PDB file of C-alpha atoms in Angstrom:
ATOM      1  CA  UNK A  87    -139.537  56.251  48.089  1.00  0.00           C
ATOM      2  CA  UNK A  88    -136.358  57.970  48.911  1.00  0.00           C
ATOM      3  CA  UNK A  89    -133.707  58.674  45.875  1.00  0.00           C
ATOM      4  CA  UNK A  90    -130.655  57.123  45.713  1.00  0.00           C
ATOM      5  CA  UNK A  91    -128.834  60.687  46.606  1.00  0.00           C
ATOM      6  CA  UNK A  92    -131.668  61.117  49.413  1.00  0.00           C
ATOM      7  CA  UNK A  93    -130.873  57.833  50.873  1.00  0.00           C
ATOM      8  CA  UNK A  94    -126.977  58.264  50.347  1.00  0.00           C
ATOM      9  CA  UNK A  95    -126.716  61.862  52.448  1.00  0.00           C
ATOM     10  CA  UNK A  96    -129.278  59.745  55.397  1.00  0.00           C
ATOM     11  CA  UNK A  97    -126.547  57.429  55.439  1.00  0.00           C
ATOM     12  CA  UNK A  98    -123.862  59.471  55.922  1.00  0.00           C
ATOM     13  CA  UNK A  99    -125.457  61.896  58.092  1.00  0.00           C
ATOM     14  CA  UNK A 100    -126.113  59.232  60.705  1.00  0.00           C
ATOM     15  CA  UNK A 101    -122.493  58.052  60.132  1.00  0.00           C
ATOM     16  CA  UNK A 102    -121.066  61.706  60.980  1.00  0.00           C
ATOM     17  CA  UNK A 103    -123.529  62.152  63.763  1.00  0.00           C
ATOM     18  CA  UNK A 104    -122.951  58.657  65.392  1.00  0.00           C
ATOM     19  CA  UNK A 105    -119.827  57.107  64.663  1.00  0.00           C
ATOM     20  CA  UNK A 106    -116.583  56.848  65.524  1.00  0.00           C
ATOM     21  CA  UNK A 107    -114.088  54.636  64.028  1.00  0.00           C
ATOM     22  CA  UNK A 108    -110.933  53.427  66.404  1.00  0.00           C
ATOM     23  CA  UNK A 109    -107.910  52.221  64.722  1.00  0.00           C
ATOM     24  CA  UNK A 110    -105.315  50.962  66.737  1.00  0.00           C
ATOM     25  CA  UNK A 111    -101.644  51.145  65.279  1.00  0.00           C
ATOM     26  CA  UNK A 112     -97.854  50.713  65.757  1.00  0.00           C
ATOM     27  CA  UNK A 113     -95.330  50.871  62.858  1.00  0.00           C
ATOM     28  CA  UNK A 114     -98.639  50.626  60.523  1.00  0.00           C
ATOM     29  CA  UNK A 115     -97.564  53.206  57.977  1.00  0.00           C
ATOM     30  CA  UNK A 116     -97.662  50.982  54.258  1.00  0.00           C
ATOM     31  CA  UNK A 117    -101.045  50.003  54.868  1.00  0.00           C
ATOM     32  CA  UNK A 118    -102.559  52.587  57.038  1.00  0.00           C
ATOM     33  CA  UNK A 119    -103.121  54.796  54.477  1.00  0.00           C
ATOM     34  CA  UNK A 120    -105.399  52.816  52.364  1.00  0.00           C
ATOM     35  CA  UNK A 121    -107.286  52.074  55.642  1.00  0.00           C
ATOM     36  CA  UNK A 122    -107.535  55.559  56.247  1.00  0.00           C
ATOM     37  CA  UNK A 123    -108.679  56.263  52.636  1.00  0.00           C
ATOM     38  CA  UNK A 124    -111.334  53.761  52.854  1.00  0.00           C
ATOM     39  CA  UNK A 125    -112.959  55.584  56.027  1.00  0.00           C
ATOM     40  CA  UNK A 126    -112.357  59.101  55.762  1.00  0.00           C
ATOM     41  CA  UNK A 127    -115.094  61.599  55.764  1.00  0.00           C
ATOM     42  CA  UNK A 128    -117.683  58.837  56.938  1.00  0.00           C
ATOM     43  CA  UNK A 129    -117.910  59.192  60.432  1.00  0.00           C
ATOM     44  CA  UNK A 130    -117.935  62.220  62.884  1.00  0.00           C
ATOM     45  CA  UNK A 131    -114.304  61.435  64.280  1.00  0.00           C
ATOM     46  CA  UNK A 132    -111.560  58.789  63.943  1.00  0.00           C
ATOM     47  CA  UNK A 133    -109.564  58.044  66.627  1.00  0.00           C
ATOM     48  CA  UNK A 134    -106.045  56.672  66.060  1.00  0.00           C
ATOM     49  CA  UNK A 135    -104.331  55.333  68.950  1.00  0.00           C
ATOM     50  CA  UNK A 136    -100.922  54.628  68.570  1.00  0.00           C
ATOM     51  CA  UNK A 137     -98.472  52.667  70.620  1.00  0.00           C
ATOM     52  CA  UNK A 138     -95.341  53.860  69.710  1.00  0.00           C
ATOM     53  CA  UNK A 139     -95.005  53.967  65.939  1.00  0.00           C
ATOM     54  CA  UNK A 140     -91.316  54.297  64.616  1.00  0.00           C
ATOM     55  CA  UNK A 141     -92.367  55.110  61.020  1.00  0.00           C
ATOM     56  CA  UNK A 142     -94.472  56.847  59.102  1.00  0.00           C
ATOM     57  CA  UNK A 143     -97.926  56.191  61.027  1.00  0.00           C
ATOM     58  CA  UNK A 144     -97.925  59.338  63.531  1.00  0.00           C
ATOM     59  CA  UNK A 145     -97.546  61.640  60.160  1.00  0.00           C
ATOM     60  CA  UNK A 146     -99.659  59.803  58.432  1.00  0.00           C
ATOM     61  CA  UNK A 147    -102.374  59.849  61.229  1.00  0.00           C
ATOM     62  CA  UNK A 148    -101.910  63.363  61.730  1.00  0.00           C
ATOM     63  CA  UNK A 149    -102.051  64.375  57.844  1.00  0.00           C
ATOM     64  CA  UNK A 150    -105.480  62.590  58.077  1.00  0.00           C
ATOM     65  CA  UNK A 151    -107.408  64.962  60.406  1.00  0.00           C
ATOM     66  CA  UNK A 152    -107.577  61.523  62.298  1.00  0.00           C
ATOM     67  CA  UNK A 153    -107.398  62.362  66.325  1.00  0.00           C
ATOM     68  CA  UNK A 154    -104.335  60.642  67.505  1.00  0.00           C
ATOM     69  CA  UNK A 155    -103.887  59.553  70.840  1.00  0.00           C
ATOM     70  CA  UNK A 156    -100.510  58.102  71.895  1.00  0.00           C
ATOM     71  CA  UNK A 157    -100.192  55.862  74.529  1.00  0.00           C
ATOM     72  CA  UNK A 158     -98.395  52.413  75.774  1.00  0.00           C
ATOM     73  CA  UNK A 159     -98.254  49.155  72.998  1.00  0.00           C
ATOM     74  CA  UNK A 160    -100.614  46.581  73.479  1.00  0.00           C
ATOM     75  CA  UNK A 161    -103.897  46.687  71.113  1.00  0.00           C
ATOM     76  CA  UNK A 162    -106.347  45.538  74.458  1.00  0.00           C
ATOM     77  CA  UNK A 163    -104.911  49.311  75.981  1.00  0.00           C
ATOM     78  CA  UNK A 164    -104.586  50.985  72.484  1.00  0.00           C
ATOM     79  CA  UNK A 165    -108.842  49.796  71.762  1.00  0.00           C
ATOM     80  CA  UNK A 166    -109.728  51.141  75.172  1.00  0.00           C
ATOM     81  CA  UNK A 167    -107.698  54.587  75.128  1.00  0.00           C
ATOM     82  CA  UNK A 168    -109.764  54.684  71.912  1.00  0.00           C
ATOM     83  CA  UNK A 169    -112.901  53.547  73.234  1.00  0.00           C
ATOM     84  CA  UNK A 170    -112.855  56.200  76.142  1.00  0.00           C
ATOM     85  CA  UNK A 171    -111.591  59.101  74.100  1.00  0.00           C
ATOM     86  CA  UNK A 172    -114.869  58.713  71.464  1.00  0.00           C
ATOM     87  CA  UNK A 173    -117.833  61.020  72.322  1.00  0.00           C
ATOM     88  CA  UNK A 174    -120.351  59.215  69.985  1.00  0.00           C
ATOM     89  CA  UNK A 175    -123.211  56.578  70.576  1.00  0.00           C
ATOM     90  CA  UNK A 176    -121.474  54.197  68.640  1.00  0.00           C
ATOM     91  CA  UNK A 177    -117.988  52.507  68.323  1.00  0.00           C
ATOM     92  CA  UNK A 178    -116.233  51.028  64.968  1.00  0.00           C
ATOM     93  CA  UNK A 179    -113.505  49.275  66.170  1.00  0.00           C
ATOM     94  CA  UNK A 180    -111.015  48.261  63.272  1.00  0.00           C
ATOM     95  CA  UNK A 181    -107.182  46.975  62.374  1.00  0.00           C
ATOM     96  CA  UNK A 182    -105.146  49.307  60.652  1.00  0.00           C
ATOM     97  CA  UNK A 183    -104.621  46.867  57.911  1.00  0.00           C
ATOM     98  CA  UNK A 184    -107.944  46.179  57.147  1.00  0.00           C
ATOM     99  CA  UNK A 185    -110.584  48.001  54.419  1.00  0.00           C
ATOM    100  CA  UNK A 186    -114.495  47.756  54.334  1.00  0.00           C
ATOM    101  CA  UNK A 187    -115.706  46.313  51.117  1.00  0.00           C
ATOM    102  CA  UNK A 188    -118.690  48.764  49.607  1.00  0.00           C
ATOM    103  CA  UNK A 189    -121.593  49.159  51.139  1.00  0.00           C
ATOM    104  CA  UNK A 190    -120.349  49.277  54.191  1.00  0.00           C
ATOM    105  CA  UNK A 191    -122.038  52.734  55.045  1.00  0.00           C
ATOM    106  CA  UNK A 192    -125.421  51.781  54.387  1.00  0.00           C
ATOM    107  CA  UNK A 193    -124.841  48.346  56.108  1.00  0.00           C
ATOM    108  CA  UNK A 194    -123.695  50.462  59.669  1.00  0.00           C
ATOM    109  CA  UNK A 195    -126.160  53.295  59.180  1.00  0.00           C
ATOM    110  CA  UNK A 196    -128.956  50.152  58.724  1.00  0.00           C
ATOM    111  CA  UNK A 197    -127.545  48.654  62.099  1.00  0.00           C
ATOM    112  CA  UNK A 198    -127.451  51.614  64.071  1.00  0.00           C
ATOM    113  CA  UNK A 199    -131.160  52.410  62.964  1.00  0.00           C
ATOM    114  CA  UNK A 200    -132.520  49.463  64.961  1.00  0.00           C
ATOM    115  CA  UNK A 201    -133.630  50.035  68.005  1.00  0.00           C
ATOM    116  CA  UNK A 202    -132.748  46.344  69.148  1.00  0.00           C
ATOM    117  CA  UNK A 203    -129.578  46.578  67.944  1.00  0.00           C
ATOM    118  CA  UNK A 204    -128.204  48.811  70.852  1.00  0.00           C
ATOM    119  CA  UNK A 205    -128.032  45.477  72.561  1.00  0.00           C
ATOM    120  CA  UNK A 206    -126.215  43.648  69.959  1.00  0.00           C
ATOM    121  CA  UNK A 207    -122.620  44.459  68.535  1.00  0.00           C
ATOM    122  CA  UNK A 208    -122.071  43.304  64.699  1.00  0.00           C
ATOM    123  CA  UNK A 209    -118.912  42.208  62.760  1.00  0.00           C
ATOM    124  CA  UNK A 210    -117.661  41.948  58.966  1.00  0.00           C
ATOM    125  CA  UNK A 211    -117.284  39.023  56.643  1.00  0.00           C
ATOM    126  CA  UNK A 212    -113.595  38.545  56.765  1.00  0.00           C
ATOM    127  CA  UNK A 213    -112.082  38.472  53.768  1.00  0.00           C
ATOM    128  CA  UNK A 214    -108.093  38.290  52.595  1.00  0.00           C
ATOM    129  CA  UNK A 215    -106.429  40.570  49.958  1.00  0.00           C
ATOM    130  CA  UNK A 216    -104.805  37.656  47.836  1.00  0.00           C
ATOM    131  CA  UNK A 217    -106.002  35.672  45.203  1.00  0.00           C
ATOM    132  CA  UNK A 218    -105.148  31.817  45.829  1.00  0.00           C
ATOM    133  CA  UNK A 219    -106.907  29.098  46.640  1.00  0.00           C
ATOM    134  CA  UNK A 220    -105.169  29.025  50.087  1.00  0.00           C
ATOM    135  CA  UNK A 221    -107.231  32.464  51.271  1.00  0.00           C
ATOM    136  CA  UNK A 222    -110.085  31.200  50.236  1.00  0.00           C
ATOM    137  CA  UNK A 223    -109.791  27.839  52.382  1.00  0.00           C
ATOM    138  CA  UNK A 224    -109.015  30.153  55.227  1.00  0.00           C
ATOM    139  CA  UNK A 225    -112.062  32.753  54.927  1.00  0.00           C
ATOM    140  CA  UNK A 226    -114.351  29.585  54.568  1.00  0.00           C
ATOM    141  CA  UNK A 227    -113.150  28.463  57.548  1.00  0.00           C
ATOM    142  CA  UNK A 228    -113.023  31.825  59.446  1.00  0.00           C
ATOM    143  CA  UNK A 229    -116.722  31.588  58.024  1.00  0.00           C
ATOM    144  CA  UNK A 230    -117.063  28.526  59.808  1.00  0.00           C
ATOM    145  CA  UNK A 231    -115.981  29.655  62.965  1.00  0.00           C
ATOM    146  CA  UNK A 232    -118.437  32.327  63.317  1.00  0.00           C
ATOM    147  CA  UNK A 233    -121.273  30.376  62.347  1.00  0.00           C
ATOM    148  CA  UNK A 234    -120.867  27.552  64.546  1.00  0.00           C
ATOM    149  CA  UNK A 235    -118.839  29.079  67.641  1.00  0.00           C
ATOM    150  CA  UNK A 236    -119.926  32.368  67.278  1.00  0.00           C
ATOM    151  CA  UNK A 237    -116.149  34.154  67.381  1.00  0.00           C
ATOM    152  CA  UNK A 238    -115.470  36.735  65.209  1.00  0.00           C
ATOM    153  CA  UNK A 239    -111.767  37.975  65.556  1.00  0.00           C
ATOM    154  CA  UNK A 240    -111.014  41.725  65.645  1.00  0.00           C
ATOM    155  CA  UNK A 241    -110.015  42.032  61.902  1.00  0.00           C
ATOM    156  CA  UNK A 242    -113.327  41.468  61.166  1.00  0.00           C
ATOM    157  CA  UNK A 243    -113.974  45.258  63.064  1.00  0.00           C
ATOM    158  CA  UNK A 244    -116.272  45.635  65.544  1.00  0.00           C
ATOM    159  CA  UNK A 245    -119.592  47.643  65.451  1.00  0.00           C
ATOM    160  CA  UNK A 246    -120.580  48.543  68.950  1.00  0.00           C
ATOM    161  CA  UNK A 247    -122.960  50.897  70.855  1.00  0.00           C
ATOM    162  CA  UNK A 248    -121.394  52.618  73.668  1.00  0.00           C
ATOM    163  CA  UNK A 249    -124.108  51.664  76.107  1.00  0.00           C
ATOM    164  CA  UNK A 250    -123.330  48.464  75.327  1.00  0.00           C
ATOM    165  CA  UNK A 251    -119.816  48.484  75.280  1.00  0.00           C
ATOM    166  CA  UNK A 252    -119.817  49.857  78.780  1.00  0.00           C
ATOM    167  CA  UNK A 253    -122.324  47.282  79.614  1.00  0.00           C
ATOM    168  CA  UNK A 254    -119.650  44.990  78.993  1.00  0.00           C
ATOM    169  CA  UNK A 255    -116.818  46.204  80.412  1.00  0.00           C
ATOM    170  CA  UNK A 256    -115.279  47.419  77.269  1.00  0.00           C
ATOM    171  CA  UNK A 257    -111.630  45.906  75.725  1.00  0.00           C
ATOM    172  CA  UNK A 258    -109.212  45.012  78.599  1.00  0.00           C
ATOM    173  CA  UNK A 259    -105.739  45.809  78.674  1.00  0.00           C
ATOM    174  CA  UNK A 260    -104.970  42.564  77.437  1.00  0.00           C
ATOM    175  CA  UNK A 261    -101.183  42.259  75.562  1.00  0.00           C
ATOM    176  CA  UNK A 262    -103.034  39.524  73.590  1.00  0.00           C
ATOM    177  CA  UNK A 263    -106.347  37.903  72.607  1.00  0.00           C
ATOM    178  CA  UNK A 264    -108.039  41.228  73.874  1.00  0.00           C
ATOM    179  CA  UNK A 265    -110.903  40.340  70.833  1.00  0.00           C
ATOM    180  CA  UNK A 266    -111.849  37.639  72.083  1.00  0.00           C
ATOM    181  CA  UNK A 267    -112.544  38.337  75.434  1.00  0.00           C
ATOM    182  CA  UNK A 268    -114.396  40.892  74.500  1.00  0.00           C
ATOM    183  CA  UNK A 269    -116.589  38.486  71.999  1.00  0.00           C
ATOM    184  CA  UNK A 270    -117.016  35.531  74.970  1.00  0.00           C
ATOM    185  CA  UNK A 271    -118.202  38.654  77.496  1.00  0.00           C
ATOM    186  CA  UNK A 272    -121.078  39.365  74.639  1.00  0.00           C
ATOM    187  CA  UNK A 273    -121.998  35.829  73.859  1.00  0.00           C
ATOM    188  CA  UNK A 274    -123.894  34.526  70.653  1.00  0.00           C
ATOM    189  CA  UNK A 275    -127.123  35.983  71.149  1.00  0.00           C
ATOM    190  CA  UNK A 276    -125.748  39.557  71.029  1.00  0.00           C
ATOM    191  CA  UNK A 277    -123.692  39.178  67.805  1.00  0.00           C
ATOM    192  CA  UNK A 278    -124.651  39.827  64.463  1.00  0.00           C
ATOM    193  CA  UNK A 279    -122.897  39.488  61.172  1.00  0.00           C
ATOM    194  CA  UNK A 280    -123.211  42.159  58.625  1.00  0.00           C
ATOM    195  CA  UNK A 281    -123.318  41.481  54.892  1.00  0.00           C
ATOM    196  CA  UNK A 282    -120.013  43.413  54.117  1.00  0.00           C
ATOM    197  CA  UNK A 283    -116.338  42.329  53.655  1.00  0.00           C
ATOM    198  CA  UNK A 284    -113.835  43.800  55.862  1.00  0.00           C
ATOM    199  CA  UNK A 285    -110.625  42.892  53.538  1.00  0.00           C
ATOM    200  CA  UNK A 286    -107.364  42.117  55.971  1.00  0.00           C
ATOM    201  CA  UNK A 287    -103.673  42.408  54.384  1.00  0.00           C
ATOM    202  CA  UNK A 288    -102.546  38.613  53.548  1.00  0.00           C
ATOM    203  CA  UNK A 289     -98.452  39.796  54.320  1.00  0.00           C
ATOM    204  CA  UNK A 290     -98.791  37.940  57.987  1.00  0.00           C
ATOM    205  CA  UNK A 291     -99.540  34.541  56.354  1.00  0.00           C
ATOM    206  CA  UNK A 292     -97.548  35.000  52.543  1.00  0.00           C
ATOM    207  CA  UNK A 293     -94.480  35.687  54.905  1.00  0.00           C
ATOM    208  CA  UNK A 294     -94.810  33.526  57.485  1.00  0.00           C
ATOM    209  CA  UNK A 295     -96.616  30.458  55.426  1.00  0.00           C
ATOM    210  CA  UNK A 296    -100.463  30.061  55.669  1.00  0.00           C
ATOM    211  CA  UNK A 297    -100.100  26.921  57.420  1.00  0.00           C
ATOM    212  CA  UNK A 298     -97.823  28.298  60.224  1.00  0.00           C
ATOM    213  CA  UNK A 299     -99.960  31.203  60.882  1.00  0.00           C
ATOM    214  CA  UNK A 300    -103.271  29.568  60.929  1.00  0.00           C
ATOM    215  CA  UNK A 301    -101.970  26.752  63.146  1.00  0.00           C
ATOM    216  CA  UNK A 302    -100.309  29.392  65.669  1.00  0.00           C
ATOM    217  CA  UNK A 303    -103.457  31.705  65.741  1.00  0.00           C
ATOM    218  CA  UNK A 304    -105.407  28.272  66.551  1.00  0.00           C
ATOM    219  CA  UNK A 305    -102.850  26.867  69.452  1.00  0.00           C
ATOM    220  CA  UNK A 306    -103.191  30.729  70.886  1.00  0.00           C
ATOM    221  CA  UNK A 307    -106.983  30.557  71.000  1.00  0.00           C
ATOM    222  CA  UNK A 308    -106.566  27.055  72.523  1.00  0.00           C
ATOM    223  CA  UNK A 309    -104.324  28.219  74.897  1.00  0.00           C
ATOM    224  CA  UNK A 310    -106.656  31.544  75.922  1.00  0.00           C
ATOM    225  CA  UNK A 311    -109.503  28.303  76.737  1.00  0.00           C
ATOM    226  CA  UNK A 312    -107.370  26.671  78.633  1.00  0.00           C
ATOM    227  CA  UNK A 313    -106.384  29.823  81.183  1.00  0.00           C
ATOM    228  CA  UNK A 314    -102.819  29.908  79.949  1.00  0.00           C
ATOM    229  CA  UNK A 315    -101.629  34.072  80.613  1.00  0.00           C
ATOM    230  CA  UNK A 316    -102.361  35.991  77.631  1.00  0.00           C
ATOM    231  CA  UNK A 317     -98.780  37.519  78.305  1.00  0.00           C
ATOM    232  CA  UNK A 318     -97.787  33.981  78.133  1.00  0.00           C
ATOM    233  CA  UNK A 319     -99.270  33.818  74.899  1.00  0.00           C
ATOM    234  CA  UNK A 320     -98.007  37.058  73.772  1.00  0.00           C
ATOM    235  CA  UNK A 321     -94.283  35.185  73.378  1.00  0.00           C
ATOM    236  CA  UNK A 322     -95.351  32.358  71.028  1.00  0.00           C
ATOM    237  CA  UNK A 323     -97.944  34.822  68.910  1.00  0.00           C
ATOM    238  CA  UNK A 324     -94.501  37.005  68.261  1.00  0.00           C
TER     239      UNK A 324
END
């Protein structure tokens, strides 16, 4: 039986040898850093893909030893500037405001060990940085959407070999909703939820009301079904 230490330096030699993590950003600078925190170190490059930060982020990025890659707005062209600029087997795709709960080496270095699972991408438990009872109603039913309609949403990241990932077709250069296209493209039987939280910032629905947000982010996704223009949609997502 392997020691803990044994097992830890495995993990984070298949990380460094196999990984690399894509963050997308634009005027991401108060939370990137704790993102960037969270990850550095534990994968052989990140990639930071920028689309025209006016703050802090490019410094920030570059202060990092994070590769950054500039490059037009839009997070469907930011993810697949990323995505073509990795050299790496496998992909972590992930929102700058967003931090993996612990564990989450071992729980990629256990997915990547599979064999099967170069076939199947994997996604995080999502999970909300605020205490009320309101963020807890909405991860239960972010829960609930993955269960029963199998659609993770990008702040949940994205674990993804590159063979399948160009399988695919990759991220479009979608202005909106780029997430889930990707998601519908792999379908149920290719997804796979991994026992780790990835923790998104709460500041979208505190300042806009959690009612608002969560009923906007639902009309958008109805709209996407429906085969309304995901510039289209781009205007009422703000």
């Amino acid at each position: 039986m392997l020691s803990r230490t044994s097992s830890e330096l495995l993990v984070k030699t298949a990380l460094e040898q196999s990984l690399t993590i894509v963050l997308p950003t634009r005027n991401a600078a108060r939370l990137l850093a704790a993102t960037i925190h969270n990850l550095r170190g534990q994968c052989h490059e990140m990639i930071i893909t920028d689309g025209g930060s006016q703050d802090g982020t490019i410094q920030l990025a570059l202060e990092s030893g994070a590769r950054l890659v500039a490059g037009p707005p839009g997070r469907g062209v930011q993810l697949a500037t990323g995505a073509a600029a990795a050299r790496t087997p496998w992909l972590l795709f992930l929102h700058a405001d967003t931090r993996l709960g612990p564990g989450w080496q071992a729980a990629i270095a256990a997915h990547m060990a599979a064999p099967a699972n170069r076939h199947r991408a994997a996604y995080f438990r999502f999970a909300l940085d605020d205490p009320s009872r309101q963020a807890r109603r909405l991860e239960r039913a972010v829960a609930w959407r993955c269960r029963f309609l199998a659609l993770p949403y990008g702040d949940q990241g994205l674990l993804i070999s590159r063979a399948l990932y160009d399988e695919v077709g990759g991220f479009r250069p979608l202005p909106l909703m780029e997430d889930v296209d990707l998601i519908r493209r792999l379908g149920r039987r290719r997804l796979v939820a991994l026992p780790v939280a990835a923790v998104t910032s709460a500041a979208r629905w505190q300042r806009e009301g959690w009612w608002r947000r969560s009923a906007r982010n639902l009309c958008c996704l109805g709209l996407w079904f429906l085969g309304v223009p995901p510039r289209r949609i781009r205007r009422l997502y703000g």
